[in-house]
């Protein structure tokens, strides 16, 4: 059967009735029903990882209706699982809300959006007004909401109000599904009115989900778990399954088998390694996960791999926070770009008030937003899990590369350094140009570096890798890779044969021990003896340029080397 990929379709019924290809995620329903103790479940995942489609699936499965929708689920995992799961099919009143499109510019816009959202929600269930089960007071409040005359207090308690009247009308407790609950919070934080939005959600979610006898189950999705004191204060029945947990680890995103299956259906199985390089690398629990939006887009458009996920929408919160931390944490970001990692205790509760000031909050934000992956690597003396955070794939590397370019250009404005001139000099073998541009960056930027106990060689290497991250679109910029008879400090490898490449050997002068000239001589000798250009020649780089680079504080010297010439036998 030919593929009909549902690009941008997040309504389960539309997807199934349209005959589109569906990667079966209905095991989520089984897993939810197998865990009755989690009355309120929060499933935070990065954007475009299938949250909206999954909540739509839950809605169509559980929502009471006169229309038989069993055809949507026939042949899928939950339907084949048998009667214990089918007994819940189309049985409950369902409250379904999505906040993903509420990204207000002002507090006034937020309240206007909320009024419309609640009106639409109550309008969807307006038949309960004719059920004869509402009291006069309940009916009056219901009509006030429909008429747009609800007070702020009634808006804040609207979730509990609707769950109550639905339970009375149907005799079954309401199921509540809330998608992207934190989208308005992110927008409000960036624009400076987060406290007002947090106040609404604290009352709205607290009233509807905490100690509500009319609530059956609730599932919420978002990107982050906003800290308990901000929203979920006192919500003791909340179970959080973040991407670090084993439960629900395959419910969002594509597993390797699912990705390979889609490529096979498209007749493109031979492209799996390329898809791995670009879109693989996430870890949910211990499971390796692919970015579903990017995989589907890659297959659908049938062209060269591109950063499809990063181009879907601007993430203002990420950009705001990265910009706030850029100067202080630049060395650690450079370590990430050099294919290193950051060992960190991850806080699963993100307090927005701490993001601009707390390094741990920053790493948590980047991890749960999909910009890092986490692998357990040990524990603290107090038993807290330590995770090695690193960049998951090439697509995400591009966002850091572009961020570095913005930071560097902003900080170098008026100081004479040019990233374009630096990369151009490297790819044309212009040692004088490399020395001029690299020296300008060193004089302005190295004063910001806190080496944190790193050896000077490591600090300078991270500095250079960070600068050259802007080449990510056309070149792989890597450090300490096996090549020839050793490991060059920096390798600039073209992504296509016939394009120029370069290797850099970095040395550090030491007062009283090694002058800049001696350091350069040492670097040139090492380039010649170890044939660091071997890998570049093997992949068709043409020409290959070699440079010895010596640092003494913020002073830089550069000499070119005949790196293209293999050593004589």
PDB file of N, CA, C and O in Angstrom, residues 156-161 163-164 200-215 231 233 235:
ATOM      1  N   UNK A 156     -12.104  30.555  36.178  1.00  0.00           N
ATOM      2  CA  UNK A 156     -11.075  29.785  36.872  1.00  0.00           C
ATOM      3  C   UNK A 156     -11.589  28.441  37.358  1.00  0.00           C
ATOM      4  O   UNK A 156     -10.831  27.470  37.433  1.00  0.00           O
ATOM      5  N   UNK A 157     -12.890  28.335  37.670  1.00  0.00           N
ATOM      6  CA  UNK A 157     -13.434  27.071  38.153  1.00  0.00           C
ATOM      7  C   UNK A 157     -14.217  26.331  37.069  1.00  0.00           C
ATOM      8  O   UNK A 157     -14.938  25.378  37.343  1.00  0.00           O
ATOM      9  N   UNK A 158     -14.038  26.725  35.809  1.00  0.00           N
ATOM     10  CA  UNK A 158     -14.826  26.160  34.708  1.00  0.00           C
ATOM     11  C   UNK A 158     -14.556  24.681  34.505  1.00  0.00           C
ATOM     12  O   UNK A 158     -15.473  23.911  34.175  1.00  0.00           O
ATOM     13  N   UNK A 159     -13.325  24.239  34.688  1.00  0.00           N
ATOM     14  CA  UNK A 159     -13.009  22.824  34.475  1.00  0.00           C
ATOM     15  C   UNK A 159     -13.746  21.951  35.481  1.00  0.00           C
ATOM     16  O   UNK A 159     -14.348  20.928  35.113  1.00  0.00           O
ATOM     17  N   UNK A 160     -13.732  22.335  36.726  1.00  0.00           N
ATOM     18  CA  UNK A 160     -14.457  21.571  37.742  1.00  0.00           C
ATOM     19  C   UNK A 160     -15.957  21.649  37.505  1.00  0.00           C
ATOM     20  O   UNK A 160     -16.681  20.654  37.672  1.00  0.00           O
ATOM     21  N   UNK A 161     -16.446  22.801  37.104  1.00  0.00           N
ATOM     22  CA  UNK A 161     -17.880  22.988  36.850  1.00  0.00           C
ATOM     23  C   UNK A 161     -18.361  22.044  35.754  1.00  0.00           C
ATOM     24  O   UNK A 161     -19.397  21.374  35.895  1.00  0.00           O
ATOM     25  N   UNK A 163     -16.889  19.234  34.607  1.00  0.00           N
ATOM     26  CA  UNK A 163     -16.768  17.841  35.031  1.00  0.00           C
ATOM     27  C   UNK A 163     -17.939  17.441  35.925  1.00  0.00           C
ATOM     28  O   UNK A 163     -18.467  16.315  35.827  1.00  0.00           O
ATOM     29  N   UNK A 164     -18.365  18.357  36.764  1.00  0.00           N
ATOM     30  CA  UNK A 164     -19.479  18.074  37.679  1.00  0.00           C
ATOM     31  C   UNK A 164     -20.774  17.817  36.917  1.00  0.00           C
ATOM     32  O   UNK A 164     -21.470  16.811  37.146  1.00  0.00           O
ATOM     33  N   UNK A 200      -3.945  31.830  36.784  1.00  0.00           N
ATOM     34  CA  UNK A 200      -5.126  31.206  36.189  1.00  0.00           C
ATOM     35  C   UNK A 200      -4.995  29.689  36.188  1.00  0.00           C
ATOM     36  O   UNK A 200      -5.908  28.966  36.597  1.00  0.00           O
ATOM     37  N   UNK A 201      -3.851  29.182  35.700  1.00  0.00           N
ATOM     38  CA  UNK A 201      -3.703  27.731  35.601  1.00  0.00           C
ATOM     39  C   UNK A 201      -3.661  27.067  36.971  1.00  0.00           C
ATOM     40  O   UNK A 201      -4.127  25.938  37.130  1.00  0.00           O
ATOM     41  N   UNK A 202      -3.111  27.753  37.958  1.00  0.00           N
ATOM     42  CA  UNK A 202      -3.099  27.183  39.303  1.00  0.00           C
ATOM     43  C   UNK A 202      -4.527  26.938  39.798  1.00  0.00           C
ATOM     44  O   UNK A 202      -4.831  25.884  40.359  1.00  0.00           O
ATOM     45  N   UNK A 203      -5.412  27.895  39.544  1.00  0.00           N
ATOM     46  CA  UNK A 203      -6.807  27.741  39.974  1.00  0.00           C
ATOM     47  C   UNK A 203      -7.580  26.800  39.061  1.00  0.00           C
ATOM     48  O   UNK A 203      -8.340  25.941  39.524  1.00  0.00           O
ATOM     49  N   UNK A 204      -7.399  26.936  37.750  1.00  0.00           N
ATOM     50  CA  UNK A 204      -8.146  26.146  36.764  1.00  0.00           C
ATOM     51  C   UNK A 204      -7.823  24.659  36.888  1.00  0.00           C
ATOM     52  O   UNK A 204      -8.724  23.812  36.991  1.00  0.00           O
ATOM     53  N   UNK A 205      -6.528  24.329  36.901  1.00  0.00           N
ATOM     54  CA  UNK A 205      -6.127  22.929  36.993  1.00  0.00           C
ATOM     55  C   UNK A 205      -6.298  22.393  38.408  1.00  0.00           C
ATOM     56  O   UNK A 205      -6.720  21.244  38.599  1.00  0.00           O
ATOM     57  N   UNK A 206      -5.991  23.219  39.400  1.00  0.00           N
ATOM     58  CA  UNK A 206      -6.148  22.769  40.778  1.00  0.00           C
ATOM     59  C   UNK A 206      -7.594  22.430  41.098  1.00  0.00           C
ATOM     60  O   UNK A 206      -7.892  21.390  41.695  1.00  0.00           O
ATOM     61  N   UNK A 207      -8.517  23.314  40.693  1.00  0.00           N
ATOM     62  CA  UNK A 207      -9.927  23.056  40.963  1.00  0.00           C
ATOM     63  C   UNK A 207     -10.465  21.849  40.221  1.00  0.00           C
ATOM     64  O   UNK A 207     -11.259  21.067  40.752  1.00  0.00           O
ATOM     65  N   UNK A 208     -10.021  21.670  38.956  1.00  0.00           N
ATOM     66  CA  UNK A 208     -10.561  20.576  38.150  1.00  0.00           C
ATOM     67  C   UNK A 208      -9.934  19.227  38.414  1.00  0.00           C
ATOM     68  O   UNK A 208     -10.587  18.191  38.233  1.00  0.00           O
ATOM     69  N   UNK A 209      -8.671  19.226  38.872  1.00  0.00           N
ATOM     70  CA  UNK A 209      -7.948  17.960  38.966  1.00  0.00           C
ATOM     71  C   UNK A 209      -7.627  17.527  40.394  1.00  0.00           C
ATOM     72  O   UNK A 209      -7.277  16.368  40.623  1.00  0.00           O
ATOM     73  N   UNK A 210      -7.710  18.434  41.347  1.00  0.00           N
ATOM     74  CA  UNK A 210      -7.361  18.100  42.727  1.00  0.00           C
ATOM     75  C   UNK A 210      -8.613  17.831  43.549  1.00  0.00           C
ATOM     76  O   UNK A 210      -9.485  18.692  43.699  1.00  0.00           O
ATOM     77  N   UNK A 211      -8.707  16.612  44.062  1.00  0.00           N
ATOM     78  CA  UNK A 211      -9.812  16.264  44.954  1.00  0.00           C
ATOM     79  C   UNK A 211     -11.179  16.428  44.336  1.00  0.00           C
ATOM     80  O   UNK A 211     -12.159  16.708  45.036  1.00  0.00           O
ATOM     81  N   UNK A 212     -11.284  16.239  43.022  1.00  0.00           N
ATOM     82  CA  UNK A 212     -12.555  16.412  42.320  1.00  0.00           C
ATOM     83  C   UNK A 212     -13.262  15.060  42.221  1.00  0.00           C
ATOM     84  O   UNK A 212     -12.823  14.184  41.468  1.00  0.00           O
ATOM     85  N   UNK A 213     -14.354  14.859  42.939  1.00  0.00           N
ATOM     86  CA  UNK A 213     -15.035  13.556  42.906  1.00  0.00           C
ATOM     87  C   UNK A 213     -15.690  13.246  41.575  1.00  0.00           C
ATOM     88  O   UNK A 213     -16.129  12.116  41.351  1.00  0.00           O
ATOM     89  N   UNK A 214     -15.763  14.223  40.684  1.00  0.00           N
ATOM     90  CA  UNK A 214     -16.399  14.026  39.385  1.00  0.00           C
ATOM     91  C   UNK A 214     -15.373  13.722  38.287  1.00  0.00           C
ATOM     92  O   UNK A 214     -15.745  13.568  37.123  1.00  0.00           O
ATOM     93  N   UNK A 215     -14.115  13.620  38.664  1.00  0.00           N
ATOM     94  CA  UNK A 215     -13.040  13.339  37.716  1.00  0.00           C
ATOM     95  C   UNK A 215     -12.741  11.844  37.682  1.00  0.00           C
ATOM     96  O   UNK A 215     -12.540  11.217  38.721  1.00  0.00           O
ATOM     97  N   UNK A 231       2.247  25.873  39.698  1.00  0.00           N
ATOM     98  CA  UNK A 231       0.926  25.465  39.208  1.00  0.00           C
ATOM     99  C   UNK A 231       0.318  24.337  40.029  1.00  0.00           C
ATOM    100  O   UNK A 231      -0.840  24.390  40.425  1.00  0.00           O
ATOM    101  N   UNK A 233       0.611  23.070  42.984  1.00  0.00           N
ATOM    102  CA  UNK A 233       0.670  23.063  44.435  1.00  0.00           C
ATOM    103  C   UNK A 233      -0.494  22.270  45.022  1.00  0.00           C
ATOM    104  O   UNK A 233      -1.664  22.537  44.730  1.00  0.00           O
ATOM    105  N   UNK A 235      -1.402  19.292  44.365  1.00  0.00           N
ATOM    106  CA  UNK A 235      -1.988  18.292  43.473  1.00  0.00           C
ATOM    107  C   UNK A 235      -1.277  16.956  43.718  1.00  0.00           C
ATOM    108  O   UNK A 235      -0.386  16.544  42.969  1.00  0.00           O
TER     109      UNK A 235
END
